[in-house]
Each structure stands twice: as C-alpha cells, then as structure tokens.
C-alpha cells in the first residue's frame, strides 16, 4: 500500500462552512454580493480591529491590483517591491505598466530590508522618479520590520501596500497584520491559512477608500438607471458562495493558527539536535507569527551528500510535498531586467531554504512519516 500524499498546506474545513453556503442557496444569493459577503467583511473587521474597513474580493492578487490603483500608480511610475515573495505581489505592478524596483531581504524576518529600501528610494529620487508605493510582505506569516519600514515610509512620504496574504492571524506588538500599511491585502486561496476556495480582501483605513475599491471591483458603475461608466472597471468582487465558506473558516481561524504554530514547534523539536538545520523563527516577542508555512535552512555538506535538494527529493520519494523558498523576483525571467537593491541574502535563502508540510490538519501518523524521513536523512 502506498502512503497518501502529505501536502505543504491543504484546505481544512471547520464544519459550518456548508451551513453558510446552504443559506446562500436557500435564499438564492448566488451572486458576487449578498449577506455572506457583508458578513465576512464584518467578521474580518472585528478580527483585525483598529477600525479598518474590509472589501471582499475574488483574490489577493485582485486586492494588490486595486490597492495600487487606489495609491494612484500609473504607467511609467516606479513601485518598490520586496524581491523574496510570491509573484502575485509584483505582477500587478506590470498590469499597470509601472516599473518594479526590487529590494533584498534582511536576515531577521527574511522580509524587505530597511537599509536597501532607503538606498533605493534615495537613488530613485536622485533620478527624478520618486517611487509611488512600497510593497512589503509578511513572508510565511512572519511580520516584516514594521517600525523600521513605517519610519522610512513617513520620512519620504511614500505609502506602504502591506501584502498580508500569508499573515492573517499574525501580529506585531499586539496589532494584527493587515492593519499596518496604508492599504492591506489578504488572501483566501486554497493553500492559505483559511480559504474561501479562492478569494481575497482589501483592508482600508477609511470607508471611502473601501467603497472606492468595491466600486472598481464591480465594473465602476456610475449612479444611473442605465449602465454608465466614467472609469475603468474590474470584475473582482467575491461571490456570496465563496464568502459563505469564509464565514465558516473565520470561526476556526484562531484554532488553526494554533495548530500551525504546533507544527512549527514540532519542527523545532525535530531539528533541535541537527546542527546544520535552522528553523525560521521570529526574532523576539514583539512578533507573533501564524507560521503559515514552517521554513528551514540547511547548511549544505557535500562530503556527506546533505543539501536542500537531496532532502526535498527524499521527502518526494516518501510522497511528502516540500518546496524551496520563494525564488526572488529579481532572479525571475519575467522580472530580471528591473532594478534591484541589496546583496545576496534573498538569493542565499532561496538556495538553502525549504518549506516543509505545515497544514493545520496533519495527523499524528503523518507527523511520524515526516519524522522518519528526517531522521533517516540526517543519520
Ligand atoms: C497567495 C499570495 C498572494 C496572492 O493571493 P491570491 O489570493 O492567490 O491571488 C499574494 N502575495 C503573497 C505573498 C501570497 O502568498
């Protein structure tokens, strides 16, 4: 008998999702609006606190696209973006015909490096092109250096678009991720900490800004009995069916954050006696991570055949999914012609780093299978 596949991160339903979906069917709210959409937005606003206004959208990528539009990014503008991230952080810059400027990571949180960020801003300003926005990401649910990035944003008066797609449930100094940027972004894709099967949200600081995002997301319809448009519109609103799944998922969010953190503890224990492996962990108690994915760094040792790739292949052989860390954007064929500021921190992390199965639904038996592969590999 072959073992079933252990995924990096798979959907984990709480139980009430179908109840909300059934309500949508029973009341015929099968549309990109309805009580579940409003309900999910309210649930998220309550969860995030800090008086935010949430607009539910069809994806996190859509939220980044609309966020950049709301920050007035236009063709020919420069937009700063953390290099080490998923491509969805950067693609919307190109949708708008703007130019991405990529920034290295720092070693503590693996996120946007304040030093390289300031260097890039000063350089862009000297060239007469002040960047329009800074896209900062909480990688794997570990918050970026919030205070340092905020200080730079204020010093140069450049807004932050906070890509919190991986960090719902994480916080910094007691405040929830998603609420730190001028605009925040959440994702509910199938592999994220909670899912709506596919979906996202924009987090705004004012009702006007949220309403504007929803206006763009529903084809920019002017007030009129007929269809009238004076701005470009998009079809980016979340469906009431998906939002029903989201309402059920919100009931179990904190419990699932705890389960992901338990998985992280499991790996800290597992690798405690293995010197060549470091488990990625928050730098201090100001940071609270949801540990959406647990990531490790493996110091290679050619003499005994140990490196990131051989471990990944051993996992694969045991039908266990693992994946190298995000390949930095400045190394991607689609983005490598754009400016980059920094050294080789993100590059090195990509070379030696691996994400390991982190789902909130992994069983004891599945953990044992992971343990077995690791212990055999490092023996
Ligand atoms: C998943 C993800 C996104 C995109 O969200 P979708 O809902 O999949 O469009 C954006 N940024 C980061 C860092 C992500 O991990």
Tab-separated table of C-alpha atoms and ligand atoms in Angstrom:
chain	number	residue	atom	x	y	z
A	1	UNK	CA	0.000	0.000	0.000
A	2	UNK	CA	1.354	3.427	-0.887
A	3	UNK	CA	1.133	6.240	1.629
A	4	UNK	CA	-1.273	9.064	0.807
A	5	UNK	CA	0.257	12.408	-0.132
A	6	UNK	CA	1.208	14.837	2.606
A	7	UNK	CA	0.699	18.359	1.295
A	8	UNK	CA	2.565	21.516	2.220
A	9	UNK	CA	-0.702	23.242	3.116
A	10	UNK	CA	-4.165	21.987	2.228
A	11	UNK	CA	-7.703	23.290	2.924
A	12	UNK	CA	-9.007	22.486	6.409
A	13	UNK	CA	-12.722	22.972	6.916
A	14	UNK	CA	-14.133	23.778	10.342
A	15	UNK	CA	-17.669	22.384	9.947
A	16	UNK	CA	-20.032	25.313	9.496
A	17	UNK	CA	-18.889	26.340	6.009
A	18	UNK	CA	-21.623	24.316	4.298
A	19	UNK	CA	-24.293	25.817	6.546
A	20	UNK	CA	-23.437	29.299	5.236
A	21	UNK	CA	-23.228	28.020	1.645
A	22	UNK	CA	-26.629	26.316	2.005
A	23	UNK	CA	-28.128	29.554	3.298
A	24	UNK	CA	-26.892	31.254	0.136
A	25	UNK	CA	-28.628	28.597	-1.999
A	26	UNK	CA	-31.813	28.632	0.074
A	27	UNK	CA	-32.152	32.394	-0.320
A	28	UNK	CA	-30.878	32.391	-3.944
A	29	UNK	CA	-27.993	34.764	-3.139
A	30	UNK	CA	-25.785	33.066	-5.739
A	31	UNK	CA	-24.029	36.236	-6.870
A	32	UNK	CA	-20.959	38.402	-6.262
A	33	UNK	CA	-22.845	40.138	-3.438
A	34	UNK	CA	-25.135	39.107	-0.610
A	35	UNK	CA	-25.333	38.515	3.148
A	36	UNK	CA	-22.259	36.250	3.338
A	37	UNK	CA	-20.088	38.869	1.603
A	38	UNK	CA	-21.223	41.525	4.079
A	39	UNK	CA	-20.936	39.033	6.953
A	40	UNK	CA	-17.379	38.008	6.069
A	41	UNK	CA	-16.339	41.661	5.811
A	42	UNK	CA	-17.803	42.342	9.270
A	43	UNK	CA	-16.091	39.236	10.725
A	44	UNK	CA	-12.734	40.355	9.319
A	45	UNK	CA	-13.146	43.941	10.545
A	46	UNK	CA	-13.894	42.654	14.038
A	47	UNK	CA	-10.948	40.253	13.922
A	48	UNK	CA	-8.426	42.812	12.660
A	49	UNK	CA	-9.570	45.602	14.995
A	50	UNK	CA	-8.008	49.078	14.584
A	51	UNK	CA	-11.167	50.425	12.871
A	52	UNK	CA	-10.420	49.054	9.434
A	53	UNK	CA	-12.812	48.691	6.503
A	54	UNK	CA	-12.625	45.420	4.573
A	55	UNK	CA	-13.730	44.744	0.988
A	56	UNK	CA	-14.047	41.069	-0.013
A	57	UNK	CA	-12.594	40.377	-3.472
A	58	UNK	CA	-12.056	37.480	-5.857
A	59	UNK	CA	-8.363	37.064	-4.948
A	60	UNK	CA	-5.413	38.529	-3.114
A	61	UNK	CA	-3.893	39.409	-6.479
A	62	UNK	CA	-7.005	41.467	-7.321
A	63	UNK	CA	-6.626	43.239	-3.957
A	64	UNK	CA	-2.998	44.168	-4.770
A	65	UNK	CA	-4.029	45.404	-8.228
A	66	UNK	CA	-6.830	47.599	-6.824
A	67	UNK	CA	-4.586	48.703	-3.934
A	68	UNK	CA	-2.006	50.047	-6.371
A	69	UNK	CA	-4.735	51.827	-8.354
A	70	UNK	CA	-6.017	53.430	-5.133
A	71	UNK	CA	-2.440	54.566	-4.405
A	72	UNK	CA	-2.523	56.275	-7.806
A	73	UNK	CA	0.082	54.074	-9.517
A	74	UNK	CA	0.087	54.764	-13.243
A	75	UNK	CA	2.047	53.680	-16.317
A	76	UNK	CA	5.692	54.765	-16.082
A	77	UNK	CA	5.683	55.068	-12.259
A	78	UNK	CA	8.158	53.196	-10.066
A	79	UNK	CA	6.874	50.836	-7.394
A	80	UNK	CA	9.154	49.282	-4.794
A	81	UNK	CA	8.595	45.605	-4.024
A	82	UNK	CA	10.172	43.027	-1.736
A	83	UNK	CA	12.052	40.642	-4.023
A	84	UNK	CA	11.612	37.494	-1.988
A	85	UNK	CA	7.898	36.803	-2.329
A	86	UNK	CA	5.312	35.053	-4.468
A	87	UNK	CA	4.989	36.568	-7.952
A	88	UNK	CA	1.460	37.812	-7.179
A	89	UNK	CA	2.998	40.608	-5.068
A	90	UNK	CA	4.756	42.007	-8.137
A	91	UNK	CA	2.624	41.122	-11.189
A	92	UNK	CA	0.031	43.895	-10.630
A	93	UNK	CA	2.848	46.468	-10.985
A	94	UNK	CA	3.225	45.242	-14.567
A	95	UNK	CA	-0.573	45.141	-15.134
A	96	UNK	CA	-0.435	48.927	-14.634
A	97	UNK	CA	2.578	49.484	-16.894
A	98	UNK	CA	4.636	50.648	-13.912
A	99	UNK	CA	8.245	49.641	-13.179
A	100	UNK	CA	9.083	47.369	-10.236
A	101	UNK	CA	12.168	48.139	-8.156
A	102	UNK	CA	13.146	45.058	-6.161
A	103	UNK	CA	14.629	45.024	-2.651
A	104	UNK	CA	16.634	42.336	-0.868
A	105	UNK	CA	15.591	40.679	2.413
A	106	UNK	CA	17.177	41.213	5.825
A	107	UNK	CA	18.258	38.205	7.879
A	108	UNK	CA	15.942	38.556	10.893
A	109	UNK	CA	12.482	38.305	9.298
A	110	UNK	CA	13.542	37.481	5.709
A	111	UNK	CA	11.404	40.440	4.603
A	112	UNK	CA	12.145	43.785	2.939
A	113	UNK	CA	15.499	45.176	4.153
A	114	UNK	CA	15.176	48.746	5.528
A	115	UNK	CA	18.746	49.623	4.511
A	116	UNK	CA	18.380	48.526	0.887
A	117	UNK	CA	14.913	50.104	0.800
A	118	UNK	CA	16.213	53.530	1.800
A	119	UNK	CA	19.120	53.235	-0.627
A	120	UNK	CA	16.665	52.523	-3.460
A	121	UNK	CA	14.379	55.423	-2.528
A	122	UNK	CA	17.275	57.901	-2.354
A	123	UNK	CA	18.548	56.653	-5.711
A	124	UNK	CA	15.121	56.844	-7.405
A	125	UNK	CA	14.591	60.387	-6.070
A	126	UNK	CA	18.039	61.431	-7.329
A	127	UNK	CA	16.992	60.192	-10.768
A	128	UNK	CA	13.836	62.324	-10.539
A	129	UNK	CA	11.450	59.384	-10.059
A	130	UNK	CA	10.143	59.174	-6.521
A	131	UNK	CA	8.524	55.741	-6.047
A	132	UNK	CA	4.724	55.762	-5.750
A	133	UNK	CA	4.393	52.868	-3.289
A	134	UNK	CA	6.283	50.270	-1.246
A	135	UNK	CA	5.005	46.665	-1.341
A	136	UNK	CA	6.132	44.894	1.844
A	137	UNK	CA	5.315	41.239	2.559
A	138	UNK	CA	4.998	39.167	5.758
A	139	UNK	CA	6.696	36.058	4.377
A	140	UNK	CA	5.385	32.732	5.691
A	141	UNK	CA	3.402	34.674	8.295
A	142	UNK	CA	6.417	36.340	9.944
A	143	UNK	CA	5.841	40.116	10.165
A	144	UNK	CA	8.333	42.391	8.415
A	145	UNK	CA	10.243	45.029	10.462
A	146	UNK	CA	7.111	47.136	10.873
A	147	UNK	CA	8.607	50.095	12.791
A	148	UNK	CA	11.636	50.491	10.520
A	149	UNK	CA	9.580	50.297	7.321
A	150	UNK	CA	6.917	52.655	8.676
A	151	UNK	CA	9.630	55.189	9.611
A	152	UNK	CA	11.037	55.153	6.062
A	153	UNK	CA	7.543	55.416	4.578
A	154	UNK	CA	6.885	58.530	6.723
A	155	UNK	CA	10.320	60.067	6.143
A	156	UNK	CA	9.897	60.006	2.356
A	157	UNK	CA	6.095	60.206	2.326
A	158	UNK	CA	5.634	57.021	0.272
A	159	UNK	CA	2.644	54.794	1.152
A	160	UNK	CA	3.001	51.116	2.070
A	161	UNK	CA	0.904	48.395	0.467
A	162	UNK	CA	1.035	45.630	3.056
A	163	UNK	CA	0.862	42.189	1.438
A	164	UNK	CA	-0.551	40.186	4.327
A	165	UNK	CA	-1.679	37.289	2.104
A	166	UNK	CA	0.305	34.808	4.211
A	167	UNK	CA	-0.151	36.501	7.574
A	168	UNK	CA	-3.805	36.518	8.635
A	169	UNK	CA	-3.615	35.782	12.381
A	170	UNK	CA	-0.056	37.104	12.779
A	171	UNK	CA	0.583	40.257	14.782
A	172	UNK	CA	3.266	42.745	15.817
A	173	UNK	CA	3.269	44.409	19.257
A	174	UNK	CA	-0.299	43.180	19.724
A	175	UNK	CA	-1.701	44.592	16.476
A	176	UNK	CA	-2.865	42.322	13.681
A	177	UNK	CA	-1.044	42.028	10.373
A	178	UNK	CA	-3.097	43.529	7.573
A	179	UNK	CA	-3.614	46.765	9.527
A	180	UNK	CA	-0.122	48.305	9.268
A	181	UNK	CA	0.006	49.500	5.676
A	182	UNK	CA	-1.842	52.421	4.108
A	183	UNK	CA	-3.635	49.551	2.380
A	184	UNK	CA	-3.607	45.897	3.454
A	185	UNK	CA	-4.134	42.753	1.404
A	186	UNK	CA	-5.410	39.316	2.461
A	187	UNK	CA	-5.687	36.062	0.500
A	188	UNK	CA	-8.035	33.125	0.990
A	189	UNK	CA	-6.588	30.912	-1.724
A	190	UNK	CA	-6.817	27.148	-1.185
A	191	UNK	CA	-3.347	26.845	0.349
A	192	UNK	CA	-3.599	29.803	2.748
A	193	UNK	CA	-4.276	29.730	6.490
A	194	UNK	CA	-8.015	29.930	5.839
A	195	UNK	CA	-9.656	29.584	2.451
A	196	UNK	CA	-12.779	30.562	0.553
A	197	UNK	CA	-11.638	28.139	-2.209
A	198	UNK	CA	-10.310	31.264	-3.905
A	199	UNK	CA	-10.631	34.825	-2.703
A	200	UNK	CA	-9.009	37.805	-1.082
A	201	UNK	CA	-9.704	41.105	0.601
A	202	UNK	CA	-8.542	44.683	0.681
A	203	UNK	CA	-8.124	46.358	4.074
A	204	UNK	CA	-8.657	50.124	4.015
A	205	UNK	CA	-8.308	52.821	6.673
A	206	UNK	CA	-11.496	54.672	5.652
A	207	UNK	CA	-14.961	53.741	4.459
A	208	UNK	CA	-14.485	55.997	1.414
A	209	UNK	CA	-11.411	54.045	0.323
A	210	UNK	CA	-13.144	50.680	0.819
A	211	UNK	CA	-16.184	51.919	-1.134
A	212	UNK	CA	-13.908	53.063	-3.942
A	213	UNK	CA	-12.265	49.602	-4.055
A	214	UNK	CA	-15.688	47.923	-4.254
A	215	UNK	CA	-16.713	50.424	-6.967
A	216	UNK	CA	-13.696	49.454	-9.103
A	217	UNK	CA	-14.290	45.759	-8.291
A	218	UNK	CA	-17.858	45.897	-9.631
A	219	UNK	CA	-17.164	47.465	-13.049
A	220	UNK	CA	-17.071	51.122	-11.916
A	221	UNK	CA	-20.780	51.750	-12.408
A	222	UNK	CA	-21.798	55.388	-12.032
A	223	UNK	CA	-25.128	56.256	-10.382
A	224	UNK	CA	-27.628	55.931	-13.221
A	225	UNK	CA	-30.577	53.700	-14.192
A	226	UNK	CA	-28.645	52.556	-17.272
A	227	UNK	CA	-25.073	51.267	-17.317
A	228	UNK	CA	-22.854	54.334	-17.224
A	229	UNK	CA	-19.052	54.311	-16.725
A	230	UNK	CA	-16.505	57.089	-16.440
A	231	UNK	CA	-13.620	54.989	-15.066
A	232	UNK	CA	-12.073	51.629	-15.964
A	233	UNK	CA	-13.884	48.826	-14.144
A	234	UNK	CA	-12.897	45.350	-12.981
A	235	UNK	CA	-14.821	42.193	-12.094
A	236	UNK	CA	-13.097	41.494	-8.777
A	237	UNK	CA	-15.868	41.101	-6.173
A	238	UNK	CA	-16.096	37.937	-4.064
A	239	UNK	CA	-19.065	35.641	-4.666
A	240	UNK	CA	-21.599	35.068	-1.901
A	241	UNK	CA	-20.945	31.301	-2.137
A	242	UNK	CA	-17.203	31.702	-1.513
A	243	UNK	CA	-17.887	34.197	1.275
A	244	UNK	CA	-20.064	31.532	2.956
A	245	UNK	CA	-17.025	29.243	3.146
A	246	UNK	CA	-15.069	32.187	4.550
A	247	UNK	CA	-17.606	32.799	7.327
A	248	UNK	CA	-17.271	29.197	8.458
A	249	UNK	CA	-13.489	29.451	8.275
A	250	UNK	CA	-13.434	32.612	10.421
A	251	UNK	CA	-14.963	30.554	13.265
A	252	UNK	CA	-11.861	28.323	13.328
A	253	UNK	CA	-9.142	30.821	12.345
A	254	UNK	CA	-7.547	31.177	15.784
A	255	UNK	CA	-7.688	27.427	16.397
A	256	UNK	CA	-5.986	26.822	13.040
A	257	UNK	CA	-3.302	29.427	13.803
A	258	UNK	CA	-2.576	27.486	16.996
A	259	UNK	CA	-2.348	24.208	15.044
A	260	UNK	CA	0.124	25.754	12.563
A	261	UNK	CA	2.173	27.024	15.498
A	262	UNK	CA	2.101	23.498	16.948
A	263	UNK	CA	3.523	22.235	13.627
A	264	UNK	CA	6.295	24.830	13.928
A	265	UNK	CA	7.046	23.567	17.475
A	266	UNK	CA	7.107	20.026	16.101
A	267	UNK	CA	9.861	21.018	13.646
A	268	UNK	CA	11.807	22.981	16.278
A	269	UNK	CA	11.900	19.769	18.357
A	270	UNK	CA	12.626	17.556	15.373
A	271	UNK	CA	15.641	19.618	14.247
A	272	UNK	CA	16.874	20.566	17.745
A	273	UNK	CA	19.801	18.145	17.600
A	274	UNK	CA	20.551	18.603	13.886
A	275	UNK	CA	23.195	21.344	13.741
A	276	UNK	CA	23.041	22.014	10.015
A	277	UNK	CA	19.323	22.910	10.090
A	278	UNK	CA	17.858	26.195	11.341
A	279	UNK	CA	14.085	26.562	11.733
A	280	UNK	CA	12.887	30.039	10.722
A	281	UNK	CA	11.545	31.667	13.896
A	282	UNK	CA	10.521	35.205	14.913
A	283	UNK	CA	13.396	37.388	16.215
A	284	UNK	CA	11.712	38.415	19.516
A	285	UNK	CA	8.419	38.649	21.440
A	286	UNK	CA	7.199	41.731	19.563
A	287	UNK	CA	6.492	39.350	16.706
A	288	UNK	CA	3.683	36.772	16.721
A	289	UNK	CA	3.679	34.528	13.629
A	290	UNK	CA	0.859	32.331	12.360
A	291	UNK	CA	3.648	30.164	10.862
A	292	UNK	CA	1.507	29.597	7.774
A	293	UNK	CA	4.433	27.579	6.465
A	294	UNK	CA	7.372	26.418	8.528
A	295	UNK	CA	10.627	27.080	6.668
A	296	UNK	CA	14.056	25.652	7.367
A	297	UNK	CA	17.561	26.491	6.145
A	298	UNK	CA	20.005	23.653	5.526
A	299	UNK	CA	23.728	24.267	5.560
A	300	UNK	CA	24.999	22.034	2.751
A	301	UNK	CA	27.664	19.426	3.358
A	302	UNK	CA	28.892	17.933	0.085
A	303	UNK	CA	31.092	15.344	1.813
A	304	UNK	CA	28.039	13.546	3.247
A	305	UNK	CA	25.601	14.476	0.466
A	306	UNK	CA	23.439	16.814	2.553
A	307	UNK	CA	21.744	19.785	0.952
A	308	UNK	CA	18.326	21.300	0.426
A	309	UNK	CA	17.638	19.465	-2.826
A	310	UNK	CA	18.574	15.959	-1.617
A	311	UNK	CA	16.273	16.382	1.399
A	312	UNK	CA	13.470	17.614	-0.864
A	313	UNK	CA	13.886	14.529	-3.074
A	314	UNK	CA	13.794	12.220	-0.033
A	315	UNK	CA	10.511	13.814	1.020
A	316	UNK	CA	9.202	13.416	-2.526
A	317	UNK	CA	10.106	9.733	-2.535
A	318	UNK	CA	8.021	9.301	0.621
A	319	UNK	CA	5.109	11.122	-1.094
A	320	UNK	CA	5.614	14.213	1.077
A	321	UNK	CA	5.462	17.656	-0.520
A	322	UNK	CA	8.135	20.223	0.359
A	323	UNK	CA	9.231	23.258	-1.658
A	324	UNK	CA	12.228	25.578	-1.956
A	325	UNK	CA	11.564	29.066	-0.549
A	326	UNK	CA	10.139	31.658	-2.948
A	327	UNK	CA	12.586	32.310	-5.749
A	328	UNK	CA	13.362	36.051	-5.533
A	329	UNK	CA	11.625	38.164	-8.170
A	330	UNK	CA	14.871	39.800	-9.384
A	331	UNK	CA	16.013	36.322	-10.490
A	332	UNK	CA	12.793	35.511	-12.367
A	333	UNK	CA	12.926	35.626	-16.197
A	334	UNK	CA	9.893	37.949	-16.297
A	335	UNK	CA	11.417	40.431	-13.815
A	336	UNK	CA	15.210	40.175	-14.110
A	337	UNK	CA	15.562	43.296	-16.259
A	338	UNK	CA	14.272	45.583	-13.492
A	339	UNK	CA	16.402	47.351	-10.866
A	340	UNK	CA	17.433	45.516	-7.693
A	341	UNK	CA	18.948	46.863	-4.481
A	342	UNK	CA	20.698	44.663	-1.963
A	343	UNK	CA	23.219	41.889	-1.668
A	344	UNK	CA	22.613	38.159	-1.794
A	345	UNK	CA	20.533	37.490	1.303
A	346	UNK	CA	17.333	36.524	-0.546
A	347	UNK	CA	19.384	34.574	-3.085
A	348	UNK	CA	21.130	32.600	-0.350
A	349	UNK	CA	17.847	31.847	1.419
A	350	UNK	CA	16.442	30.556	-1.860
A	351	UNK	CA	19.462	28.349	-2.358
A	352	UNK	CA	19.438	26.730	1.099
A	353	UNK	CA	15.827	27.076	2.271
A	354	UNK	CA	12.942	24.625	2.221
A	355	UNK	CA	9.264	24.860	3.234
A	356	UNK	CA	8.028	21.744	4.991
A	357	UNK	CA	4.449	20.416	5.425
A	358	UNK	CA	2.674	22.836	7.758
A	359	UNK	CA	-1.077	22.227	7.419
A	360	UNK	CA	-3.361	22.627	10.417
A	361	UNK	CA	-4.846	19.217	9.530
A	362	UNK	CA	-1.755	16.989	9.668
A	363	UNK	CA	-2.354	13.841	11.711
A	364	UNK	CA	-0.066	12.213	14.263
A	365	UNK	CA	0.653	9.422	11.781
A	366	UNK	CA	1.607	11.974	9.113
A	367	UNK	CA	3.971	13.717	11.521
A	368	UNK	CA	5.570	10.327	12.222
A	369	UNK	CA	6.157	9.825	8.484
A	370	UNK	CA	7.864	13.224	8.272
A	371	UNK	CA	9.970	12.425	11.332
A	372	UNK	CA	11.050	9.122	9.836
A	373	UNK	CA	12.310	10.748	6.605
A	374	UNK	CA	14.203	13.449	8.514
A	375	UNK	CA	15.832	11.067	10.991
A	376	UNK	CA	16.883	8.694	8.235
A	377	UNK	CA	18.253	11.519	6.095
A	378	UNK	CA	20.411	13.093	8.802
A	379	UNK	CA	21.620	9.828	10.368
B	1	LIG	C1	-1.013	33.907	-2.127
B	1	LIG	C2	-0.282	35.177	-2.203
B	1	LIG	C3	-0.771	36.253	-2.958
B	1	LIG	C4	-1.919	36.147	-3.913
B	1	LIG	O1	-3.127	35.785	-3.390
B	1	LIG	P1	-4.197	35.045	-4.347
B	1	LIG	O2	-5.420	35.052	-3.489
B	1	LIG	O3	-3.658	33.678	-4.606
B	1	LIG	O4	-4.352	35.849	-5.574
B	1	LIG	C5	-0.085	37.462	-2.920
B	1	LIG	N1	1.023	37.599	-2.199
B	1	LIG	C6	1.537	36.597	-1.461
B	1	LIG	C7	2.775	36.839	-0.675
B	1	LIG	C8	0.915	35.346	-1.465
B	1	LIG	O5	1.458	34.335	-0.774
